[in-house]
Short mmCIF file of C-alpha atoms in Angstrom, two decimals:
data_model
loop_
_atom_site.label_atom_id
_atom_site.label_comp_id
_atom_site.label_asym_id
_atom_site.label_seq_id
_atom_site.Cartn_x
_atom_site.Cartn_y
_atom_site.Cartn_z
CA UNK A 1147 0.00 0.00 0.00
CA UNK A 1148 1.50 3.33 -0.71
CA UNK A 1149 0.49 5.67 2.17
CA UNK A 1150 2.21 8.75 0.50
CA UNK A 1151 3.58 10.20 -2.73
CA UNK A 1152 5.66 13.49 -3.11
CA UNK A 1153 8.62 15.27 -3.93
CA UNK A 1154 11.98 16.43 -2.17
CA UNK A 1155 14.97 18.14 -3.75
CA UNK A 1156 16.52 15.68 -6.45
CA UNK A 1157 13.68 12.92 -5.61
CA UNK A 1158 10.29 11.62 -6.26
CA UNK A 1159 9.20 9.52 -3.20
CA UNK A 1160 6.65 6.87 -2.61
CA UNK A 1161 6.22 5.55 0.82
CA UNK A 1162 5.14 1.96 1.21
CA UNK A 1163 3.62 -0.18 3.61
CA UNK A 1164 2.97 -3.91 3.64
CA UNK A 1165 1.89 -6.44 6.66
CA UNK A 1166 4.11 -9.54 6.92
CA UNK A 1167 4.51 -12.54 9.12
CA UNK A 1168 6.22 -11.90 12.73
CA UNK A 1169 7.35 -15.61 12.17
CA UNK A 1170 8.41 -16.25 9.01
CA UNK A 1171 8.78 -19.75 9.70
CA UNK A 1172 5.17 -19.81 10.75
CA UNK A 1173 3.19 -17.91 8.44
CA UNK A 1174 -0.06 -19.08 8.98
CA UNK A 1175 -0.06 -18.48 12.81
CA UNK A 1176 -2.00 -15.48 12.58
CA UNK A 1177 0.97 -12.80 14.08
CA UNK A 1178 1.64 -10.21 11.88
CA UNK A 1179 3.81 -7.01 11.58
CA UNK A 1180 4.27 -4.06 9.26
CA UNK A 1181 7.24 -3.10 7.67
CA UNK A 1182 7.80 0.01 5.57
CA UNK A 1183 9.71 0.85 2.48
CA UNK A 1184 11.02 4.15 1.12
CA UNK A 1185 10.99 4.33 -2.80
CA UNK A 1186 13.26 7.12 -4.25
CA UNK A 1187 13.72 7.63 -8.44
CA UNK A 1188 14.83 10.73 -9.96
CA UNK A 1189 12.14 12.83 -10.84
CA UNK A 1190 13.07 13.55 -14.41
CA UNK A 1191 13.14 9.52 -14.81
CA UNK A 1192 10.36 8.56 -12.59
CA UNK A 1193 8.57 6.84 -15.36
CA UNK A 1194 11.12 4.98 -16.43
CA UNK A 1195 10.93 1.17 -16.06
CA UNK A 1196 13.94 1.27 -13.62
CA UNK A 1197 15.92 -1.59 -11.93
CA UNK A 1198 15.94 -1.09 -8.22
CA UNK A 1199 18.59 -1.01 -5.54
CA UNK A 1200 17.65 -2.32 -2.06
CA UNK A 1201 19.53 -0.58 0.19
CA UNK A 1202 20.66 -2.53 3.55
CA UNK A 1203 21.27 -0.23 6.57
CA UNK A 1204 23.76 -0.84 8.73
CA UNK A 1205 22.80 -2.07 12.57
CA UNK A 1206 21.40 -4.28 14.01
CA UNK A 1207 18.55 -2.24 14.60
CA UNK A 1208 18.95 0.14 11.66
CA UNK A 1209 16.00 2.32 9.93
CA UNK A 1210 15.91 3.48 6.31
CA UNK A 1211 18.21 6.69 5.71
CA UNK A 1212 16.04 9.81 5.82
CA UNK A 1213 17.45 11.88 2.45
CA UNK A 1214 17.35 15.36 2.43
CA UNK A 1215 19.87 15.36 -0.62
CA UNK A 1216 21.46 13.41 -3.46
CA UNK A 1217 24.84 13.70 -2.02
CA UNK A 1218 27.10 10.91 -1.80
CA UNK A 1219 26.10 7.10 -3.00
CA UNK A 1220 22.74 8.24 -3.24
CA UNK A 1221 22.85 10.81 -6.24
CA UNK A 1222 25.08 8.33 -7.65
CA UNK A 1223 22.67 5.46 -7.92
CA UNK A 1224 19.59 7.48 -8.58
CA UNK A 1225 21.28 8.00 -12.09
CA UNK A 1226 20.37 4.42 -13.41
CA UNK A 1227 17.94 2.99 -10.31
CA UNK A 1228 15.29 3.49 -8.67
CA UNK A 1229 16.35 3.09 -4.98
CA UNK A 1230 14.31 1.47 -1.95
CA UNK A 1231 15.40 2.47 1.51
CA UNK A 1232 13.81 -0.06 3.87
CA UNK A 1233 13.10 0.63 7.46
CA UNK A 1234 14.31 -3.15 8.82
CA UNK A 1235 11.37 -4.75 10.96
CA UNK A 1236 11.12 -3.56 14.60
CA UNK A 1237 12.98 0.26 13.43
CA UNK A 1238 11.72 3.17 12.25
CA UNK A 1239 8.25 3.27 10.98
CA UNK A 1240 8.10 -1.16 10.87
CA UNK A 1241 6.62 -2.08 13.81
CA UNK A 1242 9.28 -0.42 15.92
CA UNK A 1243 10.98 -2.08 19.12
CA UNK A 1244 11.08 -0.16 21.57
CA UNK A 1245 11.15 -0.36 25.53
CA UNK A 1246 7.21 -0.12 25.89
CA UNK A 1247 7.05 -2.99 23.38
CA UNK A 1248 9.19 -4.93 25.80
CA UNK A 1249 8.02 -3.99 29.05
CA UNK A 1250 4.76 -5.58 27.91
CA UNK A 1251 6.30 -9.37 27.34
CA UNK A 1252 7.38 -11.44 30.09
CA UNK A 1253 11.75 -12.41 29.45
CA UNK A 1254 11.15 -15.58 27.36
CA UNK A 1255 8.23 -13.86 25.29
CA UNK A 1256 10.23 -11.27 24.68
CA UNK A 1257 13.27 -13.09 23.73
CA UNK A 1258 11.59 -15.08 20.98
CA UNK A 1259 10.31 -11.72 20.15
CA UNK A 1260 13.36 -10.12 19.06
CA UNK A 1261 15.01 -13.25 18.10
CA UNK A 1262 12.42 -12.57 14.83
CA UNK A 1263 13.92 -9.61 14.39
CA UNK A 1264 17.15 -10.91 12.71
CA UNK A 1265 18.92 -11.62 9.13
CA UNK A 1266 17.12 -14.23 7.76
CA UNK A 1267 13.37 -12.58 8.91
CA UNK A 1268 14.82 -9.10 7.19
CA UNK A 1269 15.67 -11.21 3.98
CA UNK A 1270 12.21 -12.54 4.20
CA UNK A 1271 10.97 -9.04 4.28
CA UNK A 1272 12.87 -7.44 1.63
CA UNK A 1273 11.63 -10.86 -0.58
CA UNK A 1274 8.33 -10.47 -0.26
CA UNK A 1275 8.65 -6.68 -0.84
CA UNK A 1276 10.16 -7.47 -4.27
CA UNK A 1277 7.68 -9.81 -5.56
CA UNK A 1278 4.63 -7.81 -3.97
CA UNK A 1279 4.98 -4.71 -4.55
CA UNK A 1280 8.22 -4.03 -6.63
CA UNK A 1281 6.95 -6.40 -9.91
CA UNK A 1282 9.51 -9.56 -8.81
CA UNK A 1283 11.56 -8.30 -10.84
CA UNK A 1284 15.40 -9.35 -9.66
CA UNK A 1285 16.92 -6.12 -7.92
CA UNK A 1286 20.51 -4.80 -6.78
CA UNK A 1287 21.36 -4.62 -3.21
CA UNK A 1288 23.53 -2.32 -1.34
CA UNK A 1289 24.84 -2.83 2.14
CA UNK A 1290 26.17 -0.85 4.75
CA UNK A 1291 28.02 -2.50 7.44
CA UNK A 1292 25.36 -4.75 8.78
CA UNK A 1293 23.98 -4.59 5.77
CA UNK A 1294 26.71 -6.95 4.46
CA UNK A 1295 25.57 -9.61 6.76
CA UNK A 1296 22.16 -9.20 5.59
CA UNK A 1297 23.52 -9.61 1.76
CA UNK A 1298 25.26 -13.00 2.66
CA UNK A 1299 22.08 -14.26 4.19
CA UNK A 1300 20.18 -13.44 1.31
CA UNK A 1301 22.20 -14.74 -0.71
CA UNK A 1302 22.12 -18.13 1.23
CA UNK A 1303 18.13 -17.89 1.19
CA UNK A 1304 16.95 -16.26 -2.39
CA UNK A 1305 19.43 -15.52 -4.92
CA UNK A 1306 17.53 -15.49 -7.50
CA UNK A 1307 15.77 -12.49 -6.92
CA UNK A 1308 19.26 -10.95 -6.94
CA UNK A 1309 20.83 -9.48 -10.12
CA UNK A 1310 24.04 -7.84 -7.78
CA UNK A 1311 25.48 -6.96 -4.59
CA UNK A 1312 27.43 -4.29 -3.71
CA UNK A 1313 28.94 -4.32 0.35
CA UNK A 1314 30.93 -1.96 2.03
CA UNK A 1315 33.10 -2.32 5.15
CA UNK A 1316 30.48 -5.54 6.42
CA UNK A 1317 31.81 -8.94 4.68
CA UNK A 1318 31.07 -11.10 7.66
CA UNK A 1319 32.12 -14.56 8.92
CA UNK A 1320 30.93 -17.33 7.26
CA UNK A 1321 31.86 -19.14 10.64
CA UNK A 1322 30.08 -16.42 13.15
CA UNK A 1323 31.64 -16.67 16.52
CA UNK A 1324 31.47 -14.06 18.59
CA UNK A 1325 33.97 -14.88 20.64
CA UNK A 1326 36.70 -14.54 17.51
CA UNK A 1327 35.12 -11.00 16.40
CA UNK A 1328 35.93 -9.82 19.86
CA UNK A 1329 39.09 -11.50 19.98
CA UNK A 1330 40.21 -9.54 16.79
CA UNK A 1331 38.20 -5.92 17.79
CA UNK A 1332 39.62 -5.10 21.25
CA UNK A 1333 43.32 -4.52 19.43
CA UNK A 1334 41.95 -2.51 16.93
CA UNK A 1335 39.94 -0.22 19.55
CA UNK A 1336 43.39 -0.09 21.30
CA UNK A 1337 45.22 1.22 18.22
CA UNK A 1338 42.35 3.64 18.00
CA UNK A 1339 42.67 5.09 21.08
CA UNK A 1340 46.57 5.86 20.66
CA UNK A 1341 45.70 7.33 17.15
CA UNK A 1342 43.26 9.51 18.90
CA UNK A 1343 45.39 10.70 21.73
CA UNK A 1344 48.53 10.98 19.21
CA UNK A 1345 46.26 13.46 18.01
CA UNK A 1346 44.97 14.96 21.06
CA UNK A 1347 47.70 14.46 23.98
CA UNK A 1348 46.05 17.02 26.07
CA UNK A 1349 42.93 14.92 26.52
CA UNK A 1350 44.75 12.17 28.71
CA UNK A 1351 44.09 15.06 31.32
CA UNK A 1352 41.16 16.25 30.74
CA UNK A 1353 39.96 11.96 30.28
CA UNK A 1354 42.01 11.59 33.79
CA UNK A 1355 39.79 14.22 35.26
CA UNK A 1356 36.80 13.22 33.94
CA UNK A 1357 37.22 9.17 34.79
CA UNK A 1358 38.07 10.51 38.12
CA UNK A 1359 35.27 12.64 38.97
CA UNK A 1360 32.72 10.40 37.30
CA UNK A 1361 34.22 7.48 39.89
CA UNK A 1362 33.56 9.20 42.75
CA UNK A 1363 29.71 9.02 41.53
CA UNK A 1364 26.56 11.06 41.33
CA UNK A 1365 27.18 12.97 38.04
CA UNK A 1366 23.33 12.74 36.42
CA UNK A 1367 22.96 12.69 32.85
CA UNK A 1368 19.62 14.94 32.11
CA UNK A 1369 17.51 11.86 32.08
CA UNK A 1370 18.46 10.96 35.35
CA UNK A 1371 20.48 7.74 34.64
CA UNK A 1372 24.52 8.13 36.28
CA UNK A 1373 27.01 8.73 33.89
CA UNK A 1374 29.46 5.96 35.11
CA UNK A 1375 33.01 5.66 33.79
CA UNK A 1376 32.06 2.53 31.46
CA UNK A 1377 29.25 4.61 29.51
CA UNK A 1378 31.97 7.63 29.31
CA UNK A 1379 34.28 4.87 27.66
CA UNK A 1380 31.35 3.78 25.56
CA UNK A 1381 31.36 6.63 23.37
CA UNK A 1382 34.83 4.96 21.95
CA UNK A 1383 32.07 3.57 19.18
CA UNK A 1384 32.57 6.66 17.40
CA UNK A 1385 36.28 6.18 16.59
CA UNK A 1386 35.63 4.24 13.77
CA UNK A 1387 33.71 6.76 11.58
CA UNK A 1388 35.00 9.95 10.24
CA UNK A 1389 35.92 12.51 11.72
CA UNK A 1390 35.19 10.61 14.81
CA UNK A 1391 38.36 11.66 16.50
CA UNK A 1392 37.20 15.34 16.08
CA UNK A 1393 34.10 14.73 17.44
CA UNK A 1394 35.40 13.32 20.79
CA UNK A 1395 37.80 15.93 20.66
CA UNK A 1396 35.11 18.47 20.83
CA UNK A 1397 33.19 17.01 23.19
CA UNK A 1398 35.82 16.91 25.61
CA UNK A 1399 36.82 20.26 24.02
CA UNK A 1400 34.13 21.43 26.94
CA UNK A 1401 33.46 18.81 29.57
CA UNK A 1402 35.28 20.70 32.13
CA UNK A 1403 35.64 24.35 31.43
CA UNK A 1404 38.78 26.12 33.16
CA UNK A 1405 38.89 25.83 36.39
CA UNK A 1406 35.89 23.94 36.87
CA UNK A 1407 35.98 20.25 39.75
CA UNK A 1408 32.13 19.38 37.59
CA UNK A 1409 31.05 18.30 33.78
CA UNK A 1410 29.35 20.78 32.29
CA UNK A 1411 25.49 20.99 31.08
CA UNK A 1412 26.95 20.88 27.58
CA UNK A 1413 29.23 17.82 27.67
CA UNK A 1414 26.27 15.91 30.00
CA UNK A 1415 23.89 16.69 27.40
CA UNK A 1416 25.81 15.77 24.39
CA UNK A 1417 26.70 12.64 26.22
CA UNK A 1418 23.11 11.50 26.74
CA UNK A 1419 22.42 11.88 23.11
CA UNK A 1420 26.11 10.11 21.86
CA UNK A 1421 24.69 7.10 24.76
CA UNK A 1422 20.93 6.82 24.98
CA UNK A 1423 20.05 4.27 22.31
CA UNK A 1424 16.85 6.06 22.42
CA UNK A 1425 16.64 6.09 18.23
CA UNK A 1426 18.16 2.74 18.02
CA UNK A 1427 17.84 0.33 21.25
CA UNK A 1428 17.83 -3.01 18.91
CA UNK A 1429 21.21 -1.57 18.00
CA UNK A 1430 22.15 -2.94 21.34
CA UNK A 1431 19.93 -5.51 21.93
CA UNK A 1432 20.77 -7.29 19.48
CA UNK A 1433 24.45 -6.56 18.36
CA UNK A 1434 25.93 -10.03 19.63
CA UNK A 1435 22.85 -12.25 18.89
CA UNK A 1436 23.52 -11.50 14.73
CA UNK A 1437 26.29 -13.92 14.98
CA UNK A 1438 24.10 -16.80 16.63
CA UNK A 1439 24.29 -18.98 13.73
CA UNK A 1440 23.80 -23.02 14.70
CA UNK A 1441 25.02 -24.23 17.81
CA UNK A 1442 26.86 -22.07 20.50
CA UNK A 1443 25.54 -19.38 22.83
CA UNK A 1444 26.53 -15.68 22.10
CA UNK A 1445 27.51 -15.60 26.26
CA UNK A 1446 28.26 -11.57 26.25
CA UNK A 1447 31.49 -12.19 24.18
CA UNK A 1448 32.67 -8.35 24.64
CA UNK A 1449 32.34 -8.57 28.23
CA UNK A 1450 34.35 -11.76 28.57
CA UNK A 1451 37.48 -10.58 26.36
CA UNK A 1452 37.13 -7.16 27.83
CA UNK A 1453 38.47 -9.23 30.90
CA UNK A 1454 41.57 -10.61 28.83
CA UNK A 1455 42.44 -6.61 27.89
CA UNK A 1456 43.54 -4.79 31.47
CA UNK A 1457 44.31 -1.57 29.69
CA UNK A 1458 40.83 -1.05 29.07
CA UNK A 1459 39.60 -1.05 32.91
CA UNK A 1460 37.84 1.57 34.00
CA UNK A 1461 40.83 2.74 36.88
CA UNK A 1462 43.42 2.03 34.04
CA UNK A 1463 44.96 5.60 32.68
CA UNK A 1464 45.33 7.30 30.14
CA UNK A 1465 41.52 6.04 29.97
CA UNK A 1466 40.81 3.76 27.01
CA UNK A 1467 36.92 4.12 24.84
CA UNK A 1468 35.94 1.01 23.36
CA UNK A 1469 34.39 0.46 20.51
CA UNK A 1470 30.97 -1.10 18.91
CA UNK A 1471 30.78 -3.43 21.93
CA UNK A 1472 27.51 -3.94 24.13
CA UNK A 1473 27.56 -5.17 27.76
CA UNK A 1474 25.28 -6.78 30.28
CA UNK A 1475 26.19 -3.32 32.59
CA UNK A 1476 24.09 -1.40 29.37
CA UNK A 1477 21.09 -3.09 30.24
CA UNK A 1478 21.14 -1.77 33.59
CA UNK A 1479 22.36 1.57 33.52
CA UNK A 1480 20.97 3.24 30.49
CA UNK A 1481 17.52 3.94 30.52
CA UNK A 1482 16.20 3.04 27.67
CA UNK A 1483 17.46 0.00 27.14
CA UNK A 1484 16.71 -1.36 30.70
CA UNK A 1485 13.15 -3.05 29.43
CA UNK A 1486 15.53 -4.91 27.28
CA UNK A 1487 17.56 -6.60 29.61
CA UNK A 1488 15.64 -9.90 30.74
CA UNK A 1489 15.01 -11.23 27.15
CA UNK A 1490 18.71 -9.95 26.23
CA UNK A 1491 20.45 -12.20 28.77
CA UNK A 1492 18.34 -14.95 27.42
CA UNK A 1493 19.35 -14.55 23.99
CA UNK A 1494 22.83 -14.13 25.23
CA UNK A 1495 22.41 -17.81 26.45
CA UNK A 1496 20.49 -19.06 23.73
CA UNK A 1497 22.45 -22.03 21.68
CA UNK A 1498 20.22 -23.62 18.65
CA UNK A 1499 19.93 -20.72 16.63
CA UNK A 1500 18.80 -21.21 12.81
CA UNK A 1501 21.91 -20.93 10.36
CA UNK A 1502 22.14 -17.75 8.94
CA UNK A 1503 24.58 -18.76 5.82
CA UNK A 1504 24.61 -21.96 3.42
CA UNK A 1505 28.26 -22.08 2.42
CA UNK A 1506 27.45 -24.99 -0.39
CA UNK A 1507 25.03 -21.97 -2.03
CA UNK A 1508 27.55 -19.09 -1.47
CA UNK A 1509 30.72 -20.97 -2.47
CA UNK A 1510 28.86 -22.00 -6.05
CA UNK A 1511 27.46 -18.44 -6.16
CA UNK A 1512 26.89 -16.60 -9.38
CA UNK A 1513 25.10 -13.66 -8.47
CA UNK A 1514 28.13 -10.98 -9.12
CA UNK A 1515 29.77 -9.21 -5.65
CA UNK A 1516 31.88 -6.43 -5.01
CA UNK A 1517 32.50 -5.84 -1.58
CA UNK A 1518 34.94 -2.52 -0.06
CA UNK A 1519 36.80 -3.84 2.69
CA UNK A 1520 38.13 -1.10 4.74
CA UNK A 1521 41.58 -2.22 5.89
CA UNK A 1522 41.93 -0.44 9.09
CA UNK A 1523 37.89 -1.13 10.05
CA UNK A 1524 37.24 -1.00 13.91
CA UNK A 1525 34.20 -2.49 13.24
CA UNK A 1526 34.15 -5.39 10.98
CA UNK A 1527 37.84 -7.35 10.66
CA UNK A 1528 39.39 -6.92 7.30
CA UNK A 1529 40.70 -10.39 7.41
CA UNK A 1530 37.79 -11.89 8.51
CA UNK A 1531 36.10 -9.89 5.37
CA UNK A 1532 39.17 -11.51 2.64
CA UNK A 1533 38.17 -14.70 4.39
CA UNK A 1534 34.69 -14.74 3.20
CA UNK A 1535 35.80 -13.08 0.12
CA UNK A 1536 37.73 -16.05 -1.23
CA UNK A 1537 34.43 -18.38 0.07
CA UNK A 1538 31.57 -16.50 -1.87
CA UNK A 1539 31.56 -17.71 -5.91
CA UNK A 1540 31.40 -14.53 -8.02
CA UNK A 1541 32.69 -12.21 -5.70
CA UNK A 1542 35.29 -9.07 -5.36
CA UNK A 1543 37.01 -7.51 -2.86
CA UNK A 1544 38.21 -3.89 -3.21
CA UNK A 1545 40.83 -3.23 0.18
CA UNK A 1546 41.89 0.36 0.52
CA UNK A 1547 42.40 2.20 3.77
CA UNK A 1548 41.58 5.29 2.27
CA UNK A 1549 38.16 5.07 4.71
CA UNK A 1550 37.16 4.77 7.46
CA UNK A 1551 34.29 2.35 8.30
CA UNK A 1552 31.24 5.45 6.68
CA UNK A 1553 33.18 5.59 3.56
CA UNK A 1554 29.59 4.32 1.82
CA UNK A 1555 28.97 8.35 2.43
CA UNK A 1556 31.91 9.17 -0.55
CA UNK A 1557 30.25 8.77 -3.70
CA UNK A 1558 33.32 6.74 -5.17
CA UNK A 1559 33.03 3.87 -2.99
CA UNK A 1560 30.04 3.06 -4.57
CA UNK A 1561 30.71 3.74 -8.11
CA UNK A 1562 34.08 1.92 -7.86
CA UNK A 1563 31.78 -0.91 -6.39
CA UNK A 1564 29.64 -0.87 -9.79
CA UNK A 1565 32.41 -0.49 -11.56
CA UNK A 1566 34.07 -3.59 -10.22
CA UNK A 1567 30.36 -5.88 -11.39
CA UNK A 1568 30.80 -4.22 -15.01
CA UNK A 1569 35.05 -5.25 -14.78
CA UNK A 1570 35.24 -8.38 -16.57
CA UNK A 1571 38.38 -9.54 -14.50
CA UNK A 1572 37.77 -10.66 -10.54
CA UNK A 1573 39.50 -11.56 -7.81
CA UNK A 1574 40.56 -9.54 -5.07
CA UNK A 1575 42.23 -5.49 -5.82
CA UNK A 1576 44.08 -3.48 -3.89
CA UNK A 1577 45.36 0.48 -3.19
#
């Protein structure tokens, strides 16, 4: 159903919405949820039988971008597609998760709740999307990040409404374990940090200060919740974007103006909003359960190797962030997320989860591939990424550490992405 049709700068837009199966596996069992789709096409081409791109936000727990230009990939792509920006189920405007949802279901109802909310329902979703309302004709898809992961899953579960994929800086695992992905991050936060206070030397000070004050407790964020030294550290999660190390620095730029023994409004403020998870709290919830894949429990991986890595304790100094890591602490001190944290310890120790990749079907894959790995990615291992690379049948690797881990937002990632489909050669390129 399309529930609205208008124009922005540089687009025509059509917004979509469609009911769908909570349980995919169960379709008949009466459950259902909505999920909502953005359609973008140049105006001047709007009429034009188009192919369409899929886009794949990155996550867990990511909505649709909300465009307000053609900048970037997007202006790029709108040349020769007609692009869909899907709101993945339980964000945005499809059914959204949120903690009033949760507080409603009792911890095991509301762990098989969200444990719908992953790869292979999203694939689902975006399937029935393309043979419902977009004509079944095979589309493109683009993913960011998580959006990788949900590329390999579709791949393993419907190819062949695929004509192409295009990744950047999210190749995962073919052999999810958290416990390895943890293993492999906690360096790279490390070498991070000493980029970011290469940079900034003055801020093991002003980080000192901080850490120390915020031990000595009550410091209130404006929503109430204590700022503790592990959600200061949190905001680490930004080093891995551009310019993330100019954003910290400006934040602590003010956190303690001259002179002054408490944070100020500013810095508390800005903190809340870098910390909340109030536009995003499946981000969270569900960042460790997207590698439950087969047998195994999750078992807060982060928190466990955070114990192997001293220098990141919260009395250690200079004070270390980390990085795109969620703990069992989160669930208790941060407001919004605190509905969440029953049914996330269950899915923490949850070990029969449904595969999320078919390795016969990706190795003999011939959908085309071309993934940007991002050599010096905080987030998702480069070698991890070559890994599946040389697994996946028809696919490319492009490795550059030109970017960071947003480098989706430079229109030349994705063109060089296209550019590598058209290529007749393969294999893997680097620069």
């Amino acid at each position: 159903m399309i529930t609205a049709s208008y124009t922005i700068p540089g687009m025509r837009v059509r917004d979509h919405v469609v009911e769908v199966p909570l349980d995919w596996t169960e379709p008949g069992s009466g459950a259902t949820i909505s999920v909502f789709a953005r359609e973008l096409a140049d105006p001047v081409r709007d009429r034009d039988d188009l192919p369409c791109l899929l886009y794949l936000q990155g996550g867990p727990g990511g909505k649709g971008p909300r465009p307000v230009d053609t900048s970037g990939w997007l202006g790029h792509a709108l040349k020769t597609y007609r692009v869909i920006l899907l709101d993945q189920r339980g964000t945005g405007r499809s059914s959204r998760i949120d903690g009033r949802v949760m507080s409603a279901l009792g911890p095991a109802e509301g762990a098989a709740y969200l444990a719908r909310f992953r790869a292979d329902s999203i694939v689902a979703d975006a399937e029935h999307l393309r043979t419902t309302v977009f004509g079944g004709k095979r589309w493109s898809t683009l993913g960011q990040s998580y959006g990788g992961f949900l590329t390999l899953t579709y791949l393993s579960r419907a190819p062949e409404g695929l004509s192409a994929c295009y990744a950047a800086g999210g190749l995962p695992s073919v052999d999810p374990d958290a416990a390895e992905v943890y293993r492999r991050t906690y360096p790279r936060v490390a070498a991070k940090n000493a980029e970011f206070y290469r940079r900034y030397p003055h801020h093991v000070d002003t980080t000192t200060r901080l850490a120390d004050r915020l031990a000595a407790g009550d410091v209130l964020l404006p929503d109430g919740d204590v700022l503790t030294v592990r959600r200061l550290q949190s905001l680490g999660i930004d080093f891995g974007m551009k310019p993330g190390y100019e954003r910290m620095h400006w934040l602590l730029d003010e956190a303690l103006p001259e002179g002054a023994a408490e944070p100020s409004d500013t810095f508390l403020h800005q903190v809340l909003a870098r910390s909340s998870y109030a536009d995003n709290p499946l981000f969270a919830a569900l960042q460790e359960s997207i590698y439950g894949s087969g047998p195994g429990a999750t078992a807060w991986a982060a928190q466990s190797e955070r114990a192997r890595h001293p220098a990141f304790a919260e009395d250690a100094r200079p004070l270390l962030f980390t990085g795109e890591m969620m703990y069992p602490w989160m669930f208790e001190e941060i407001r919004v997320l605190r509905p969440f944290r029953a049914a996330v310890d269950l899915l923490a120790e949850r070990s029969d989860w449904p595969p999320l990749y078919d390795l016969d079907r990706l190795a003999a894959n011939e959908v085309p591939v071309a993934a940007a790995v991002y050599f010096d990615d905080m987030y998702v291992d480069s070698g991890l990424q070559l890994d599946t690379a040389s697994r996946v049948g028809n696919a490319q690797a492009w490795v550059t550490n030109e970017y960071e881990h947003d480098g989706i937002g430079q229109e030349r990632v994705f063109a060089r992405l296209t550019g590598l489909v058209r290529d007749i050669g393969g294999g893997i390129t680097g620069e």
